[in-house]
Structure formats: structure tokens, C-alpha cells
Coordinates of N, CA and C and ligand atoms in Angstrom, one line a residue:
M1 N 9.6 18.1 13.0 CA 8.4 17.2 13.0 C 8.7 16.0 12.1
S2 N 8.4 14.8 12.5 CA 8.7 13.6 11.7 C 7.6 13.5 10.5
E3 N 8.0 12.9 9.4 CA 7.1 12.9 8.3 C 6.0 11.8 8.5
D4 N 4.8 12.1 7.9 CA 3.8 11.1 8.0 C 3.7 10.4 6.6
M5 N 2.9 9.3 6.5 CA 2.9 8.5 5.2 C 2.5 9.4 4.0
P6 N 1.5 10.2 4.1 CA 1.2 11.1 2.9 C 2.4 11.9 2.5
G7 N 3.2 12.4 3.5 CA 4.3 13.2 3.2 C 5.4 12.4 2.5
I8 N 5.7 11.2 3.0 CA 6.7 10.3 2.4 C 6.2 10.0 1.0
A9 N 4.9 9.7 0.8 CA 4.4 9.3 -0.5 C 4.6 10.5 -1.5
A10 N 4.2 11.7 -1.1 CA 4.4 12.9 -2.0 C 5.8 13.1 -2.4
R11 N 6.7 12.9 -1.4 CA 8.2 13.1 -1.8 C 8.6 12.0 -2.7
T12 N 8.2 10.8 -2.5 CA 8.6 9.7 -3.4 C 8.0 9.9 -4.8
W13 N 6.7 10.3 -4.8 CA 6.0 10.4 -6.1 C 6.7 11.5 -6.9
A14 N 7.2 12.6 -6.3 CA 7.8 13.7 -7.0 C 9.1 13.1 -7.7
Q15 N 9.7 12.1 -7.2 CA 10.9 11.5 -7.8 C 10.5 10.6 -9.0
V16 N 9.4 10.0 -9.0 CA 9.1 9.0 -10.1 C 7.9 9.4 -11.0
A17 N 7.2 10.4 -10.7 CA 6.0 10.7 -11.5 C 6.2 10.8 -13.0
D18 N 7.4 11.4 -13.4 CA 7.6 11.5 -14.9 C 7.6 10.2 -15.6
R19 N 7.8 9.1 -14.9 CA 7.9 7.8 -15.5 C 6.5 7.1 -15.5
F20 N 5.5 7.8 -14.9 CA 4.1 7.2 -14.8 C 3.1 8.2 -15.3
P21 N 3.2 8.6 -16.6 CA 2.3 9.8 -17.0 C 0.8 9.4 -17.0
N22 N 0.5 8.2 -16.9 CA -0.9 7.8 -16.9 C -1.6 7.7 -15.5
Y23 N -0.8 8.0 -14.5 CA -1.2 7.9 -13.1 C -1.0 9.1 -12.3
D24 N -1.9 9.3 -11.3 CA -1.7 10.4 -10.3 C -1.7 9.8 -8.9
L25 N -0.9 10.4 -8.1 CA -0.9 10.0 -6.7 C -2.3 10.2 -6.0
V26 N -2.7 9.3 -5.2 CA -3.9 9.4 -4.4 C -3.6 9.7 -3.0
T27 N -4.0 10.8 -2.5 CA -3.7 11.2 -1.1 C -5.1 11.4 -0.3
P28 N -5.0 11.6 1.0 CA -6.3 11.9 1.7 C -7.1 13.1 1.1
E29 N -6.4 14.0 0.4 CA -7.1 15.2 -0.1 C -7.6 14.9 -1.5
T30 N -7.4 13.8 -2.1 CA -7.8 13.5 -3.5 C -9.4 13.3 -3.5
P31 N -10.1 13.9 -4.5 CA -11.5 13.7 -4.6 C -11.8 12.2 -4.7
S32 N -12.7 11.6 -4.0 CA -13.0 10.2 -3.9 C -13.6 9.7 -5.2
F33 N -13.5 8.4 -5.4 CA -14.0 7.8 -6.6 C -15.5 7.4 -6.5
V34 N -16.2 7.8 -7.5 CA -17.6 7.4 -7.7 C -17.8 6.9 -9.1
C35 N -18.0 5.6 -9.3 CA -18.1 5.1 -10.7 C -19.3 5.8 -11.4
L36 N -19.0 6.3 -12.6 CA -20.1 7.0 -13.4 C -20.9 6.1 -14.2
T37 N -20.6 4.8 -14.2 CA -21.3 3.7 -14.9 C -21.8 4.2 -16.3
G38 N -23.2 4.1 -16.5 CA -23.7 4.4 -17.8 C -23.5 5.8 -18.3
E39 N -23.1 6.7 -17.4 CA -22.9 8.1 -17.9 C -21.4 8.3 -18.2
C40 N -20.6 7.3 -18.0 CA -19.1 7.5 -18.2 C -18.7 7.5 -19.7
P41 N -18.0 8.6 -20.1 CA -17.6 8.7 -21.5 C -16.4 7.7 -21.8
V42 N -15.8 7.2 -20.8 CA -14.6 6.3 -21.0 C -15.1 4.8 -20.9
H43 N -15.8 4.5 -19.9 CA -16.2 3.1 -19.6 C -15.1 2.0 -19.8
C44 N -14.5 1.8 -18.6 CA -13.4 0.8 -18.6 C -13.8 -0.6 -19.1
C45 N -15.1 -1.0 -18.9 CA -15.5 -2.3 -19.3 C -15.6 -2.4 -20.9
K46 N -15.6 -1.3 -21.6 CA -15.5 -1.3 -23.0 C -14.0 -1.1 -23.5
R47 N -13.3 -0.3 -22.7 CA -12.0 0.1 -23.2 C -10.9 -0.9 -23.0
F48 N -10.9 -1.6 -21.9 CA -9.8 -2.4 -21.5 C -10.1 -3.9 -21.5
S49 N -9.1 -4.7 -21.8 CA -9.2 -6.2 -21.6 C -8.9 -6.5 -20.2
V50 N -9.5 -7.5 -19.7 CA -9.3 -7.9 -18.2 C -8.6 -9.3 -18.2
S51 N -7.5 -9.4 -17.5 CA -6.9 -10.7 -17.3 C -7.2 -11.2 -15.9
L52 N -7.2 -12.5 -15.7 CA -7.5 -13.1 -14.4 C -6.8 -14.4 -14.3
G53 N -6.7 -14.8 -13.0 CA -6.0 -16.1 -12.7 C -7.0 -17.2 -12.4
E54 N -6.5 -18.4 -12.0 CA -7.4 -19.5 -11.8 C -8.3 -19.3 -10.6
R55 N -7.8 -18.7 -9.5 CA -8.7 -18.5 -8.4 C -9.9 -17.6 -8.7
E56 N -9.6 -16.5 -9.5 CA -10.7 -15.6 -9.9 C -11.6 -16.3 -10.9
R57 N -11.1 -17.1 -11.8 CA -11.9 -17.8 -12.8 C -12.9 -18.7 -12.0
D58 N -12.3 -19.5 -11.0 CA -13.2 -20.4 -10.2 C -14.2 -19.7 -9.4
R59 N -13.8 -18.5 -8.8 CA -14.8 -17.8 -8.0 C -15.9 -17.2 -8.9
L60 N -15.6 -16.7 -10.0 CA -16.6 -16.1 -10.9 C -17.6 -17.2 -11.3
A61 N -17.0 -18.4 -11.7 CA -17.9 -19.5 -12.2 C -18.8 -20.0 -11.0
A62 N -18.2 -20.1 -9.8 CA -19.0 -20.6 -8.7 C -20.1 -19.6 -8.2
V63 N -19.7 -18.4 -8.1 CA -20.7 -17.4 -7.6 C -21.8 -17.2 -8.5
H64 N -21.6 -17.3 -9.8 CA -22.7 -17.0 -10.8 C -23.2 -18.2 -11.5
G65 N -22.6 -19.4 -11.2 CA -23.1 -20.6 -11.8 C -23.0 -20.6 -13.3
I66 N -21.9 -20.1 -13.8 CA -21.6 -20.1 -15.3 C -20.3 -20.8 -15.6
A67 N -20.3 -21.5 -16.7 CA -19.0 -22.2 -17.1 C -18.0 -21.2 -17.6
P68 N -16.7 -21.5 -17.3 CA -15.6 -20.6 -17.8 C -15.7 -20.3 -19.3
G69 N -16.2 -21.3 -20.1 CA -16.3 -21.1 -21.5 C -17.3 -20.0 -21.9
E70 N -18.1 -19.6 -21.0 CA -19.1 -18.5 -21.3 C -18.5 -17.1 -21.0
F71 N -17.3 -17.1 -20.3 CA -16.8 -15.7 -20.0 C -15.3 -15.6 -20.3
L72 N -14.6 -16.6 -20.7 CA -13.2 -16.5 -21.1 C -13.0 -16.5 -22.6
E73 N -11.9 -15.8 -23.0 CA -11.6 -16.0 -24.4 C -11.1 -17.4 -24.7
M74 N -11.7 -18.0 -25.7 CA -11.4 -19.4 -26.0 C -10.7 -19.6 -27.4
V75 N -9.9 -20.6 -27.5 CA -9.3 -21.0 -28.7 C -9.5 -22.5 -28.9
D76 N -10.1 -22.9 -30.0 CA -10.4 -24.3 -30.3 C -11.0 -25.0 -29.1
G77 N -12.0 -24.3 -28.5 CA -12.7 -24.9 -27.4 C -12.0 -24.9 -26.0
E78 N -10.8 -24.4 -26.0 CA -10.0 -24.3 -24.7 C -9.8 -22.9 -24.3
P79 N -9.8 -22.5 -23.0 CA -9.5 -21.1 -22.6 C -8.1 -20.7 -23.2
L80 N -8.1 -19.5 -23.8 CA -6.8 -19.0 -24.1 C -6.0 -18.8 -22.9
A81 N -4.8 -19.4 -22.7 CA -4.0 -19.3 -21.5 C -2.6 -18.8 -21.9
M82 N -2.2 -17.6 -21.4 CA -0.9 -17.0 -21.6 C 0.0 -17.4 -20.5
P83 N 1.3 -17.5 -20.7 CA 2.3 -17.9 -19.7 C 2.5 -16.8 -18.7
L84 N 1.5 -16.3 -18.0 CA 1.6 -15.2 -17.1 C 0.9 -15.6 -15.8
A85 N 1.1 -14.8 -14.7 CA 0.5 -15.1 -13.4 C -1.0 -15.0 -13.6
Q86 N -1.5 -14.2 -14.4 CA -2.9 -14.0 -14.7 C -3.2 -14.5 -16.1
P87 N -3.3 -15.8 -16.4 CA -3.2 -16.3 -17.7 C -4.4 -16.2 -18.6
F88 N -5.6 -15.9 -18.0 CA -6.8 -15.9 -18.8 C -7.3 -14.5 -19.1
L89 N -8.1 -14.4 -20.1 CA -8.7 -13.1 -20.5 C -10.2 -13.2 -20.5
L90 N -10.9 -12.2 -20.0 CA -12.3 -12.2 -20.1 C -12.7 -12.0 -21.6
A91 N -13.7 -12.7 -22.0 CA -14.1 -12.6 -23.4 C -14.6 -11.2 -23.7
R92 N -14.4 -10.8 -25.0 CA -14.9 -9.5 -25.4 C -15.8 -9.7 -26.7
R93 N -16.9 -9.0 -26.7 CA -17.7 -9.1 -27.9 C -18.2 -7.7 -28.3
E94 N -18.1 -7.4 -29.5 CA -18.5 -6.1 -30.0 C -17.9 -4.9 -29.2
G95 N -16.6 -5.0 -28.9 CA -15.9 -3.9 -28.3 C -16.2 -3.7 -26.8
R96 N -16.6 -4.8 -26.1 CA -16.9 -4.6 -24.7 C -16.8 -6.0 -24.0
C97 N -16.6 -6.0 -22.7 CA -16.6 -7.2 -21.9 C -17.9 -7.9 -22.1
V98 N -17.8 -9.2 -22.3 CA -19.0 -10.0 -22.6 C -19.9 -10.1 -21.4
L99 N -19.4 -9.7 -20.2 CA -20.2 -9.7 -19.0 C -20.9 -8.4 -18.7
L100 N -20.6 -7.4 -19.5 CA -21.3 -6.1 -19.3 C -22.7 -6.1 -19.8
R101 N -23.6 -5.7 -18.9 CA -25.1 -5.8 -19.3 C -25.4 -4.6 -20.2
D102 N -26.6 -4.7 -20.8 CA -27.1 -3.7 -21.7 C -27.3 -2.3 -21.0
D103 N -27.6 -2.4 -19.7 CA -27.7 -1.1 -18.9 C -26.3 -0.6 -18.5
L104 N -25.2 -1.2 -19.0 CA -23.9 -0.8 -18.7 C -23.4 -1.0 -17.3
L105 N -24.1 -1.9 -16.6 CA -23.6 -2.3 -15.3 C -23.0 -3.7 -15.4
C106 N -22.2 -4.1 -14.5 CA -21.5 -5.4 -14.5 C -22.5 -6.5 -14.3
G107 N -22.5 -7.5 -15.1 CA -23.4 -8.6 -15.0 C -22.9 -9.6 -13.9
V108 N -21.7 -9.5 -13.4 CA -21.2 -10.4 -12.4 C -20.5 -9.7 -11.3
H109 N -21.2 -8.6 -10.8 CA -20.5 -7.7 -9.8 C -20.0 -8.5 -8.6
Q110 N -20.7 -9.4 -8.1 CA -20.3 -10.1 -6.9 C -19.0 -10.9 -7.1
G111 N -18.9 -11.6 -8.3 CA -17.8 -12.5 -8.5 C -16.8 -11.9 -9.5
R112 N -16.8 -10.6 -9.8 CA -16.0 -10.0 -10.8 C -14.5 -10.2 -10.5
P113 N -13.6 -10.2 -11.5 CA -12.2 -10.4 -11.2 C -11.6 -9.3 -10.4
D114 N -10.4 -9.6 -9.8 CA -9.7 -8.6 -8.9 C -9.4 -7.4 -9.7
A115 N -9.0 -7.5 -11.0 CA -8.7 -6.3 -11.8 C -9.9 -5.3 -11.8
C116 N -11.1 -5.8 -11.9 CA -12.3 -5.0 -11.9 C -12.5 -4.4 -10.5
R117 N -12.2 -5.1 -9.5 CA -12.4 -4.6 -8.1 C -11.4 -3.5 -7.8
L118 N -10.1 -3.6 -8.4 CA -9.1 -2.7 -8.2 C -9.3 -1.3 -8.9
Y119 N -9.7 -1.5 -10.1 CA -9.7 -0.3 -11.0 C -10.6 0.8 -10.5
P120 N -10.1 2.1 -10.5 CA -9.0 2.6 -11.1 C -7.8 2.9 -10.2
H121 N -7.7 2.1 -9.1 CA -6.6 2.4 -8.1 C -5.6 1.3 -8.3
F122 N -4.4 1.6 -8.0 CA -3.3 0.6 -8.0 C -2.3 1.0 -6.8
V123 N -1.5 0.1 -6.3 CA -0.4 0.4 -5.4 C 0.9 0.0 -6.1
L124 N 1.8 0.9 -6.1 CA 3.1 0.7 -6.7 C 4.2 0.8 -5.5
F125 N 5.2 0.0 -5.6 CA 6.3 0.0 -4.6 C 7.6 0.4 -5.1
F126 N 8.3 1.3 -4.4 CA 9.6 1.8 -4.8 C 10.6 1.6 -3.8
E127 N 11.9 1.3 -4.2 CA 13.0 1.2 -3.3 C 13.2 2.5 -2.6
R128 N 13.6 2.5 -1.4 CA 13.6 3.8 -0.6 C 14.8 4.7 -1.1
E129 N 16.0 4.0 -1.4 CA 17.1 4.8 -1.7 C 17.1 5.2 -3.2
T130 N 16.8 4.3 -4.1 CA 17.0 4.5 -5.5 C 15.6 4.9 -6.2
A131 N 14.5 4.7 -5.5 CA 13.2 4.9 -6.1 C 12.9 4.1 -7.3
R132 N 13.7 2.9 -7.4 CA 13.4 1.9 -8.5 C 12.1 1.2 -8.1
P133 N 11.2 0.9 -9.1 CA 10.0 0.1 -8.8 C 10.3 -1.3 -8.4
N134 N 9.5 -1.9 -7.5 CA 9.7 -3.3 -7.2 C 8.3 -4.0 -7.3
H135 N 8.2 -5.1 -7.9 CA 6.9 -5.8 -7.9 C 7.1 -7.3 -7.8
A136 N 8.3 -7.8 -7.3 CA 8.6 -9.2 -7.2 C 8.7 -9.7 -5.7
D137 N 9.2 -8.8 -4.9 CA 9.5 -9.2 -3.5 C 8.2 -9.1 -2.6
T138 N 7.4 -10.2 -2.7 CA 6.1 -10.1 -2.1 C 6.2 -9.9 -0.6
E139 N 7.2 -10.6 0.1 CA 7.4 -10.4 1.5 C 7.7 -9.0 1.9
G140 N 8.7 -8.4 1.1 CA 9.1 -7.0 1.3 C 7.9 -6.1 1.1
M141 N 7.0 -6.4 0.2 CA 5.9 -5.5 -0.1 C 4.9 -5.6 1.1
R142 N 4.7 -6.8 1.6 CA 3.8 -7.0 2.7 C 4.4 -6.2 3.9
A143 N 5.7 -6.3 4.2 CA 6.3 -5.6 5.3 C 6.2 -4.1 5.1
A144 N 6.3 -3.7 3.8 CA 6.2 -2.2 3.6 C 4.8 -1.7 3.8
M145 N 3.8 -2.5 3.5 CA 2.4 -2.1 3.7 C 2.1 -2.0 5.2
H146 N 2.6 -3.1 5.9 CA 2.4 -3.1 7.4 C 3.1 -1.8 8.0
A147 N 4.3 -1.5 7.6 CA 5.0 -0.3 8.1 C 4.3 0.9 7.8
A148 N 3.8 1.0 6.5 CA 3.1 2.2 6.1 C 1.8 2.5 6.9
L149 N 1.1 1.4 7.2 CA -0.2 1.5 7.9 C 0.0 1.7 9.4
T150 N 1.1 1.3 10.0 CA 1.3 1.4 11.4 C 2.2 2.5 11.8
G151 N 2.9 3.2 10.8 CA 3.7 4.3 11.1 C 5.1 3.9 11.5
E152 N 5.5 2.7 11.3 CA 6.8 2.2 11.6 C 7.7 2.4 10.4
F153 N 7.9 3.7 10.0 CA 8.6 3.9 8.7 C 10.0 3.5 8.7
D154 N 10.7 3.4 9.8 CA 12.1 3.0 9.8 C 12.2 1.5 9.3
A155 N 11.1 0.7 9.5 CA 11.1 -0.7 9.1 C 10.5 -0.9 7.7
M156 N 10.3 0.2 6.9 CA 9.6 0.1 5.7 C 10.6 -0.1 4.5
P157 N 10.7 -1.3 4.0 CA 11.7 -1.6 3.0 C 11.5 -0.9 1.6
Y158 N 10.2 -0.7 1.3 CA 9.9 0.0 0.1 C 8.8 1.1 0.5
V159 N 8.7 2.1 -0.4 CA 7.6 3.0 -0.2 C 6.5 2.6 -1.1
P160 N 5.3 2.3 -0.5 CA 4.2 1.9 -1.3 C 3.4 3.2 -1.6
L161 N 2.9 3.4 -2.8 CA 2.2 4.5 -3.2 C 0.8 4.1 -3.8
L162 N -0.2 4.7 -3.3 CA -1.6 4.5 -3.9 C -1.7 5.5 -5.1
V163 N -2.0 5.0 -6.3 CA -2.1 5.9 -7.4 C -3.5 5.5 -8.1
R164 N -3.9 6.4 -9.0 CA -5.1 6.2 -9.8 C -4.8 6.4 -11.3
H165 N -5.6 5.7 -12.1 CA -5.5 5.8 -13.5 C -6.1 7.1 -14.0
R166 N -5.4 7.9 -14.7 CA -5.9 9.2 -15.1 C -7.1 9.1 -16.0
E167 N -7.2 8.1 -16.8 CA -8.2 8.0 -17.8 C -9.6 7.9 -17.1
C168 N -9.7 7.4 -15.9 CA -11.0 7.2 -15.3 C -11.5 8.6 -14.8
P169 N -12.7 9.0 -15.3 CA -13.2 10.4 -14.9 C -14.0 10.4 -13.6
G170 N -14.0 9.3 -12.8 CA -14.9 9.1 -11.7 C -14.4 9.7 -10.4
F171 N -13.3 10.6 -10.4 CA -12.9 11.2 -9.1 C -13.6 12.5 -8.9
V172 N -14.8 12.4 -8.5 CA -15.7 13.5 -8.4 C -16.4 13.7 -7.0
G173 N -16.0 12.7 -6.1 CA -16.7 12.8 -4.8 C -15.9 13.7 -3.8
P174 N -16.4 13.7 -2.6 CA -15.6 14.5 -1.6 C -14.3 13.9 -1.3
A175 N -13.3 14.7 -0.8 CA -12.0 14.2 -0.5 C -12.1 12.9 0.4
Y176 N -11.1 12.0 0.1 CA -11.2 10.7 0.8 C -11.1 10.9 2.4
G177 N -10.2 11.8 2.8 CA -10.0 11.9 4.3 C -9.1 10.7 4.7
E178 N -8.4 10.9 5.8 CA -7.4 10.0 6.3 C -7.9 8.5 6.5
R179 N -9.0 8.4 7.1 CA -9.5 7.0 7.4 C -9.8 6.2 6.2
D180 N -10.6 6.8 5.2 CA -11.0 6.1 4.0 C -9.8 5.9 3.1
W181 N -8.9 6.9 3.1 CA -7.7 6.7 2.3 C -6.9 5.5 2.7
R182 N -6.7 5.4 4.0 CA -5.9 4.2 4.6 C -6.6 2.9 4.2
A183 N -7.9 2.9 4.4 CA -8.7 1.6 4.1 C -8.5 1.3 2.6
L184 N -8.6 2.3 1.7 CA -8.5 2.0 0.3 C -7.1 1.6 -0.1
F185 N -6.1 2.2 0.5 CA -4.7 1.9 0.4 C -4.5 0.4 0.7
A186 N -4.9 0.0 1.9 CA -4.7 -1.4 2.3 C -5.5 -2.4 1.4
E187 N -6.7 -2.1 1.1 CA -7.5 -3.0 0.3 C -7.0 -3.1 -1.1
T188 N -6.5 -2.0 -1.7 CA -5.9 -2.1 -3.1 C -4.7 -2.9 -3.1
A189 N -3.8 -2.8 -2.1 CA -2.6 -3.6 -2.1 C -2.9 -5.1 -1.9
R190 N -3.9 -5.3 -1.0 CA -4.3 -6.7 -0.8 C -4.8 -7.4 -2.1
L191 N -5.7 -6.7 -2.7 CA -6.3 -7.2 -4.0 C -5.2 -7.4 -5.1
Q192 N -4.3 -6.5 -5.1 CA -3.3 -6.5 -6.2 C -2.2 -7.5 -6.0
Y193 N -1.8 -7.7 -4.8 CA -0.6 -8.5 -4.5 C -0.8 -9.8 -3.7
A194 N -1.8 -9.9 -2.8 CA -1.9 -11.0 -1.9 C -2.4 -12.3 -2.5
D195 N -3.2 -12.1 -3.6 CA -3.7 -13.3 -4.3 C -4.2 -14.4 -3.4
G196 N -5.0 -13.9 -2.4 CA -5.7 -14.8 -1.5 C -4.9 -15.2 -0.3
A197 N -3.6 -14.8 -0.3 CA -2.7 -15.2 0.8 C -3.1 -14.5 2.1
P198 N -3.2 -15.3 3.2 CA -3.6 -14.6 4.5 C -2.4 -13.8 5.0
G199 N -2.7 -12.9 5.9 CA -1.6 -12.2 6.6 C -1.3 -10.8 6.0
W200 N -2.0 -10.4 4.9 CA -1.7 -9.1 4.4 C -2.4 -8.1 5.4
P201 N -1.7 -7.0 5.6 CA -2.2 -6.0 6.5 C -3.6 -5.4 6.0
E202 N -4.5 -5.3 6.9 CA -5.9 -4.8 6.6 C -5.9 -3.4 6.8
Ligands
SF4_301 S1 -13.7 4.5 -16.3 FE1 -14.0 4.9 -14.1 S2 -16.0 6.0 -13.9 FE2 -15.9 5.1 -16.0 S3 -17.0 3.2 -15.8 FE3 -14.8 2.7 -15.5 S4 -14.4 2.9 -13.2 FE4 -16.4 3.9 -13.7
SF4_302 S1 -16.4 -8.4 -15.3 FE1 -17.8 -6.7 -15.0 S2 -16.6 -5.0 -14.1 FE2 -15.2 -6.5 -15.1 S3 -14.9 -5.7 -17.2 FE3 -16.6 -7.2 -17.3 S4 -18.5 -6.0 -17.0 FE4 -16.7 -4.7 -16.4

């Protein structure tokens, strides 16, 4: 019997899992994610800094009608900008994102950065022969996602794996099931790598 995508993913994850101790593979059998929000003992909006790019900065400002100076880390009146693809940082005050409301819900849910939409899921890509990670060949990653979602595994240049951050305690729902797992897999990869580019597999 030929292997299916969850089978390929499980075999590849067995090769690389030791190098990613903070992550677990997400399969159709994984309990689904339900954000615990105010009940969460970890609360990612307090624990982690969030980086974002220009497109996300502009979206957040436009959707919520607030100036970037109100939500970005600033230095001498200018946004702190690092030489990275996601150069800006959401401002933090008193150990939490400045946009987190007092009721511990996001104050900008509709326009929140992609990192907040992604979390706690991520897609990682690995070369098929060597299981080395790849995060630079965008066209190859797009082709890999298309192949993974259509079952054309012979044309899959990398193995894409849907993983979750272990620190998030929100995996308490019913198992994803095949259909929801595939939708989550595609949406996570699109958010993480497409950066607004059209043509990513849905
Ligand atoms: S750590 Fe997970 S469950 Fe907790 S607030 Fe963040 S996303 Fe929700
Ligand atoms: S923008 Fe919203 S979801 Fe993102 S860290 Fe801030 S409060 Fe949390």
C-alpha cells in the first residue's frame, strides 16, 4: 500500500524530532487547539515577543485606525527596525503585549500580526533524502505544499511537517480529523511563508 501524507510526515518526524525538542508533530489524530485565553497558565501574549513586517504593520494600523507608534517598539521616536524580514516588534509593557486587553483577550484580533494568527502551529520543510531543514527555497516549499495536499508525492521536493509548540497547553479539543488537519496545514504554511503572495495552495 502506498504511503499517505500523515505516514510520510510521521516517518520524517522520527528522523528529526530530536533536533526540535520544543515541538510535536500535528497529525489528524492530534487533539485540536482551543485557546484557553484568560484561563491559560502560559499565555503567549505575555510570554513571547512578536515580530512583524511592513505589510502586517500597515494592516494592523488600517484595520484598527491606530498609528504604528502606538503598538511598535520605538527608539528615539522611530520604530525599532532590525535587519530581518520581519523587522518590527510589537511593543511590550509590564511584561505583556501592549495590545493585550485587561480581560486577557487580544485588543486587535482582526488585524493581529501573522505570528499571532499562526501560533501555536508552524510548518517546517525538510529535504527528502537528507532530512535537512529548508526555509529559503520559497518556490520549492510552495511546490511541496501543493504536492502534499494533492497526493502527488513523487513531485514533492521537500517534506512539509505541521508541528505545534509544546508550551501551549491549548490542545484539549477533539482530534482534528483529516479534513480540518489538511485545512490547518495549508493555512499555516500560507501564513508563515507566502507573505501575501498569490498562488499558495489553499
Ligand atoms: S499559550 Fe496557547 S492556550 Fe495559552 S493563550 Fe497562547 S495560544 Fe492560547
Ligand atoms: S497582537 Fe494580540 S494576539 Fe498578538 S501578542 Fe498582542 S495581544 Fe496577543
